[in-house]
């Protein structure tokens, strides 16, 4: 079962990882690379789910497939009574054409595991395998949730709706993201908000088109849109408390078809990010106020759509303390724990954390010396696979600590 990949673990980084998990490292790498070669988009992770299910079956682990279409949920019951802890791993890839020239390069043209979710699945499989070999010592139950479609439209919510946190009822949840903004050997842990709420908006400005040389007979949708986009920049700078972080980004703008024609309509849209739930409906209202006010003053019409995609990822203080103390026991020095690790990126792990206390954390995976430091979602993204066994060790220590509380 142990493959013979040309791989040398960094001994220092793994010095506090138990031998049994260190021995799994080549297998974790093999799983990860197999998954990397077969990336699948959200809710189409059929091969991924089948592979997960095959492995779980081989190890005799009870599991359910087809949860929220392609999700898989494994349940490992300990031989002693105790609480129920869930471990969540997302499994979808991105519509990116891989530019890495590696033997395990994506075989699905135009698709790539460019966020590390292949690693998340490998770590979760490692955890499942390890737990299945240690059921006598395990107190309580561990549910391993292989979740589809994190990148959009989101698989966490439908999994919750299908009862993934019930029967047996989950007491707490943990999850990790391999993180290339942090070096291998470090762990980012933060209590409270650590990833932002993600909301999307789209807007069409309907003016009155006409000849580029006869503007007074038109309502110029491009001029109106330009005013709106400029005014949107004042939301963060003038309306949001300067001590609170927020982003308003207009990422898309389409208008016009010819240099001498005034565009009849213009279309634009973007994304909103914030941490504080006090701003839950604020951005929707404020953006529409600006759109509506400017349109009115220029005689234009508009349509406005707003979609709150994911809430902020908010970690429970108690579960964060647990993860932090576990991480401290795995990293080389306390300085390897990055305490105020926050990003304006979004994550639908947020929905699980709204239901049960939990902690989502970052596991450093960058290694610039090996050229493994491209950012997430980059066509050359790759990570140091040494992080895989470190991830399994972290999860196992969390399970052990949680069940002995
Ligand atoms: Ni991701």
CSV table of N, CA, C and O in Angstrom, one decimal, residues 37-105:
chain,number,residue,atom,x,y,z
A,37,UNK,N,-4.6,15.1,-10.9
A,37,UNK,CA,-4.7,14.8,-12.3
A,37,UNK,C,-6.1,14.7,-12.9
A,37,UNK,O,-6.4,14.8,-14.1
A,38,UNK,N,-7.1,14.6,-11.9
A,38,UNK,CA,-8.5,14.5,-12.4
A,38,UNK,C,-9.4,15.6,-11.7
A,38,UNK,O,-10.3,15.3,-10.9
A,39,UNK,N,-9.1,16.9,-12.0
A,39,UNK,CA,-9.9,17.9,-11.3
A,39,UNK,C,-11.3,18.0,-11.9
A,39,UNK,O,-11.5,17.7,-13.0
A,40,UNK,N,-12.2,18.3,-11.0
A,40,UNK,CA,-13.6,18.4,-11.4
A,40,UNK,C,-14.3,19.6,-10.7
A,40,UNK,O,-14.0,19.9,-9.6
A,41,UNK,N,-15.2,20.3,-11.5
A,41,UNK,CA,-15.8,21.5,-11.0
A,41,UNK,C,-16.9,21.1,-10.0
A,41,UNK,O,-17.3,20.0,-9.9
A,42,UNK,N,-17.3,22.2,-9.2
A,42,UNK,CA,-18.4,22.0,-8.2
A,42,UNK,C,-19.6,21.3,-8.7
A,42,UNK,O,-20.1,21.6,-9.7
A,43,UNK,N,-20.0,20.3,-7.9
A,43,UNK,CA,-21.2,19.4,-8.1
A,43,UNK,C,-21.0,18.5,-9.3
A,43,UNK,O,-22.0,17.9,-9.7
A,44,UNK,N,-19.8,18.4,-9.8
A,44,UNK,CA,-19.5,17.4,-10.8
A,44,UNK,C,-18.3,16.5,-10.4
A,44,UNK,O,-17.7,15.9,-11.2
A,45,UNK,N,-18.1,16.5,-9.1
A,45,UNK,CA,-16.9,15.7,-8.6
A,45,UNK,C,-17.2,14.2,-8.5
A,45,UNK,O,-17.1,13.6,-7.5
A,46,UNK,N,-17.7,13.7,-9.6
A,46,UNK,CA,-18.1,12.3,-9.6
A,46,UNK,C,-16.9,11.3,-9.5
A,46,UNK,O,-17.0,10.4,-8.7
A,47,UNK,N,-15.8,11.5,-10.2
A,47,UNK,CA,-14.7,10.6,-10.1
A,47,UNK,C,-14.0,10.8,-8.8
A,47,UNK,O,-13.6,9.8,-8.2
A,48,UNK,N,-14.0,12.0,-8.3
A,48,UNK,CA,-13.4,12.3,-7.0
A,48,UNK,C,-14.2,11.6,-5.9
A,48,UNK,O,-13.6,10.9,-5.0
A,49,UNK,N,-15.5,11.7,-5.9
A,49,UNK,CA,-16.3,11.0,-4.9
A,49,UNK,C,-16.2,9.5,-5.0
A,49,UNK,O,-16.2,8.8,-4.0
A,50,UNK,N,-16.1,9.0,-6.3
A,50,UNK,CA,-16.0,7.6,-6.4
A,50,UNK,C,-14.7,7.1,-5.8
A,50,UNK,O,-14.6,6.0,-5.2
A,51,UNK,N,-13.6,7.8,-6.1
A,51,UNK,CA,-12.3,7.5,-5.5
A,51,UNK,C,-12.3,7.5,-4.0
A,51,UNK,O,-11.9,6.5,-3.3
A,52,UNK,N,-12.9,8.5,-3.4
A,52,UNK,CA,-13.1,8.6,-2.0
A,52,UNK,C,-13.8,7.4,-1.4
A,52,UNK,O,-13.4,6.7,-0.5
A,53,UNK,N,-15.0,7.1,-2.1
A,53,UNK,CA,-15.8,6.0,-1.6
A,53,UNK,C,-15.1,4.7,-1.7
A,53,UNK,O,-15.2,3.8,-0.8
A,54,UNK,N,-14.3,4.5,-2.8
A,54,UNK,CA,-13.6,3.2,-3.0
A,54,UNK,C,-12.6,3.0,-1.8
A,54,UNK,O,-12.5,2.0,-1.3
A,55,UNK,N,-11.9,4.1,-1.5
A,55,UNK,CA,-10.9,4.0,-0.4
A,55,UNK,C,-11.6,3.7,0.9
A,55,UNK,O,-11.2,2.8,1.6
A,56,UNK,N,-12.7,4.4,1.2
A,56,UNK,CA,-13.4,4.2,2.5
A,56,UNK,C,-13.9,2.8,2.5
A,56,UNK,O,-13.9,2.1,3.6
A,57,UNK,N,-14.4,2.3,1.4
A,57,UNK,CA,-14.9,0.9,1.4
A,57,UNK,C,-13.8,-0.1,1.7
A,57,UNK,O,-13.9,-1.1,2.4
A,58,UNK,N,-12.6,0.1,1.0
A,58,UNK,CA,-11.5,-0.7,1.3
A,58,UNK,C,-11.1,-0.8,2.8
A,58,UNK,O,-10.7,-1.9,3.2
A,59,UNK,N,-11.3,0.3,3.4
A,59,UNK,CA,-10.9,0.3,4.9
A,59,UNK,C,-12.1,0.0,5.8
A,59,UNK,O,-12.0,0.1,7.0
A,60,UNK,N,-13.2,-0.4,5.2
A,60,UNK,CA,-14.4,-0.8,5.9
A,60,UNK,C,-15.0,0.4,6.7
A,60,UNK,O,-15.6,0.2,7.8
A,61,UNK,N,-14.9,1.6,6.1
A,61,UNK,CA,-15.5,2.7,6.8
A,61,UNK,C,-16.9,3.0,6.3
A,61,UNK,O,-17.1,3.1,5.1
A,62,UNK,N,-17.9,3.0,7.2
A,62,UNK,CA,-19.3,3.3,6.9
A,62,UNK,C,-19.3,4.7,6.3
A,62,UNK,O,-18.8,5.7,6.8
A,63,UNK,N,-20.0,4.9,5.1
A,63,UNK,CA,-20.1,6.2,4.6
A,63,UNK,C,-21.3,6.3,3.6
A,63,UNK,O,-21.9,5.3,3.2
A,64,UNK,N,-21.7,7.6,3.4
A,64,UNK,CA,-22.9,7.9,2.6
A,64,UNK,C,-22.4,8.6,1.4
A,64,UNK,O,-21.5,9.6,1.5
A,65,UNK,N,-22.8,8.3,0.2
A,65,UNK,CA,-22.4,9.1,-1.0
A,65,UNK,C,-23.6,9.8,-1.6
A,65,UNK,O,-24.8,9.6,-1.1
A,66,UNK,N,-23.4,10.7,-2.5
A,66,UNK,CA,-24.5,11.4,-3.1
A,66,UNK,C,-25.2,12.4,-2.2
A,66,UNK,O,-26.3,12.8,-2.4
A,67,UNK,N,-24.4,12.9,-1.2
A,67,UNK,CA,-25.0,13.9,-0.3
A,67,UNK,C,-24.8,15.3,-1.0
A,67,UNK,O,-23.7,15.6,-1.3
A,68,UNK,N,-25.9,16.0,-1.2
A,68,UNK,CA,-25.8,17.3,-1.9
A,68,UNK,C,-25.1,16.9,-3.3
A,68,UNK,O,-24.1,17.6,-3.6
A,69,UNK,N,-25.6,15.9,-3.9
A,69,UNK,CA,-25.2,15.5,-5.3
A,69,UNK,C,-23.9,14.7,-5.2
A,69,UNK,O,-23.9,13.5,-5.5
A,70,UNK,N,-22.8,15.3,-5.0
A,70,UNK,CA,-21.5,14.6,-5.1
A,70,UNK,C,-20.7,14.5,-3.7
A,70,UNK,O,-19.6,14.0,-3.7
A,71,UNK,N,-21.3,14.9,-2.7
A,71,UNK,CA,-20.7,14.9,-1.4
A,71,UNK,C,-20.6,13.5,-0.8
A,71,UNK,O,-21.4,12.6,-1.1
A,72,UNK,N,-19.6,13.3,0.1
A,72,UNK,CA,-19.4,12.0,0.7
A,72,UNK,C,-19.3,12.2,2.2
A,72,UNK,O,-18.5,13.1,2.6
A,73,UNK,N,-19.9,11.4,3.0
A,73,UNK,CA,-19.8,11.6,4.5
A,73,UNK,C,-19.4,10.3,5.1
A,73,UNK,O,-20.2,9.3,5.0
A,74,UNK,N,-18.3,10.2,5.8
A,74,UNK,CA,-17.8,9.0,6.4
A,74,UNK,C,-18.0,9.2,7.9
A,74,UNK,O,-17.8,10.3,8.5
A,75,UNK,N,-18.4,8.1,8.6
A,75,UNK,CA,-18.6,8.1,10.0
A,75,UNK,C,-17.8,7.0,10.6
A,75,UNK,O,-17.9,5.8,10.3
A,76,UNK,N,-16.9,7.5,11.5
A,76,UNK,CA,-16.0,6.5,12.2
A,76,UNK,C,-16.3,6.5,13.7
A,76,UNK,O,-16.1,7.6,14.4
A,77,UNK,N,-16.9,5.4,14.2
A,77,UNK,CA,-17.3,5.4,15.6
A,77,UNK,C,-16.2,4.7,16.4
A,77,UNK,O,-15.7,3.7,16.1
A,78,UNK,N,-15.9,5.4,17.5
A,78,UNK,CA,-14.9,4.9,18.4
A,78,UNK,C,-15.6,3.8,19.3
A,78,UNK,O,-16.8,3.7,19.4
A,79,UNK,N,-14.7,2.9,19.9
A,79,UNK,CA,-15.3,1.9,20.7
A,79,UNK,C,-15.6,2.4,22.1
A,79,UNK,O,-16.1,1.6,23.0
A,80,UNK,N,-15.3,3.6,22.4
A,80,UNK,CA,-15.6,4.2,23.7
A,80,UNK,C,-16.6,5.4,23.5
A,80,UNK,O,-16.5,6.0,22.4
A,81,UNK,N,-17.4,5.7,24.4
A,81,UNK,CA,-18.4,6.8,24.2
A,81,UNK,C,-17.7,8.2,24.2
A,81,UNK,O,-16.6,8.3,24.8
A,82,UNK,N,-18.3,9.1,23.6
A,82,UNK,CA,-17.7,10.5,23.5
A,82,UNK,C,-18.4,11.4,22.6
A,82,UNK,O,-19.4,11.0,22.0
A,83,UNK,N,-17.9,12.6,22.4
A,83,UNK,CA,-18.6,13.5,21.5
A,83,UNK,C,-18.4,13.3,20.0
A,83,UNK,O,-17.6,12.4,19.7
A,84,UNK,N,-19.1,14.0,19.2
A,84,UNK,CA,-19.0,13.9,17.8
A,84,UNK,C,-18.3,15.1,17.2
A,84,UNK,O,-18.8,16.2,17.3
A,85,UNK,N,-17.2,14.8,16.6
A,85,UNK,CA,-16.4,15.9,15.9
A,85,UNK,C,-16.5,15.7,14.4
A,85,UNK,O,-16.3,14.6,13.9
A,86,UNK,N,-16.7,16.8,13.7
A,86,UNK,CA,-16.7,16.7,12.2
A,86,UNK,C,-15.5,17.3,11.7
A,86,UNK,O,-14.9,18.3,12.2
A,87,UNK,N,-14.9,16.7,10.6
A,87,UNK,CA,-13.8,17.3,9.9
A,87,UNK,C,-14.3,17.5,8.5
A,87,UNK,O,-14.9,16.6,7.8
A,88,UNK,N,-14.1,18.7,8.0
A,88,UNK,CA,-14.6,19.1,6.6
A,88,UNK,C,-13.5,19.3,5.7
A,88,UNK,O,-12.5,19.9,5.9
A,89,UNK,N,-13.6,18.7,4.5
A,89,UNK,CA,-12.7,18.9,3.4
A,89,UNK,C,-13.5,19.2,2.1
A,89,UNK,O,-14.4,18.4,1.8
A,90,UNK,N,-13.1,20.2,1.4
A,90,UNK,CA,-13.7,20.5,0.2
A,90,UNK,C,-13.0,19.8,-1.0
A,90,UNK,O,-11.8,19.5,-0.8
A,91,UNK,N,-13.7,19.6,-2.1
A,91,UNK,CA,-13.1,18.7,-3.1
A,91,UNK,C,-13.1,19.2,-4.5
A,91,UNK,O,-12.7,18.5,-5.4
A,92,UNK,N,-13.6,20.4,-4.7
A,92,UNK,CA,-13.8,20.9,-6.1
A,92,UNK,C,-12.5,21.6,-6.7
A,92,UNK,O,-11.7,22.1,-5.9
A,93,UNK,N,-12.5,21.7,-8.0
A,93,UNK,CA,-11.3,22.4,-8.7
A,93,UNK,C,-11.9,23.6,-9.3
A,93,UNK,O,-13.0,24.0,-9.1
A,94,UNK,N,-11.0,24.2,-10.2
A,94,UNK,CA,-11.3,25.5,-10.8
A,94,UNK,C,-11.2,25.5,-12.3
A,94,UNK,O,-10.4,24.7,-12.8
A,95,UNK,N,-11.9,26.4,-13.0
A,95,UNK,CA,-11.8,26.4,-14.4
A,95,UNK,C,-10.5,27.2,-14.9
A,95,UNK,O,-10.6,28.3,-15.4
A,96,UNK,N,-9.4,26.6,-14.6
A,96,UNK,CA,-8.1,27.2,-14.9
A,96,UNK,C,-7.3,26.2,-15.7
A,96,UNK,O,-7.3,25.0,-15.3
A,97,UNK,N,-6.6,26.6,-16.7
A,97,UNK,CA,-5.7,25.7,-17.4
A,97,UNK,C,-4.3,25.7,-16.8
A,97,UNK,O,-3.6,26.7,-16.7
A,98,UNK,N,-4.0,24.5,-16.3
A,98,UNK,CA,-2.7,24.3,-15.5
A,98,UNK,C,-1.5,24.6,-16.4
A,98,UNK,O,-1.3,24.1,-17.5
A,99,UNK,N,-0.6,25.4,-15.9
A,99,UNK,CA,0.7,25.7,-16.6
A,99,UNK,C,1.9,25.0,-15.9
A,99,UNK,O,3.0,25.1,-16.4
A,100,UNK,N,1.7,24.2,-14.9
A,100,UNK,CA,2.8,23.4,-14.3
A,100,UNK,C,3.2,22.3,-15.2
A,100,UNK,O,2.3,21.6,-15.7
A,101,UNK,N,4.5,22.1,-15.3
A,101,UNK,CA,5.0,21.0,-16.1
A,101,UNK,C,5.5,19.9,-15.1
A,101,UNK,O,6.7,19.8,-14.8
A,102,UNK,N,4.5,19.2,-14.5
A,102,UNK,CA,4.9,18.2,-13.5
A,102,UNK,C,4.2,16.8,-14.0
A,102,UNK,O,3.2,16.8,-14.7
A,103,UNK,N,4.8,15.7,-13.5
A,103,UNK,CA,4.2,14.4,-14.0
A,103,UNK,C,2.7,14.2,-13.6
A,103,UNK,O,2.0,13.5,-14.2
A,104,UNK,N,2.3,14.9,-12.5
A,104,UNK,CA,0.9,14.8,-12.1
A,104,UNK,C,0.0,15.9,-12.5
A,104,UNK,O,-1.0,16.2,-11.9
A,105,UNK,N,0.4,16.6,-13.6
A,105,UNK,CA,-0.3,17.7,-14.2
A,105,UNK,C,-1.8,17.3,-14.5
A,105,UNK,O,-2.1,16.1,-14.8
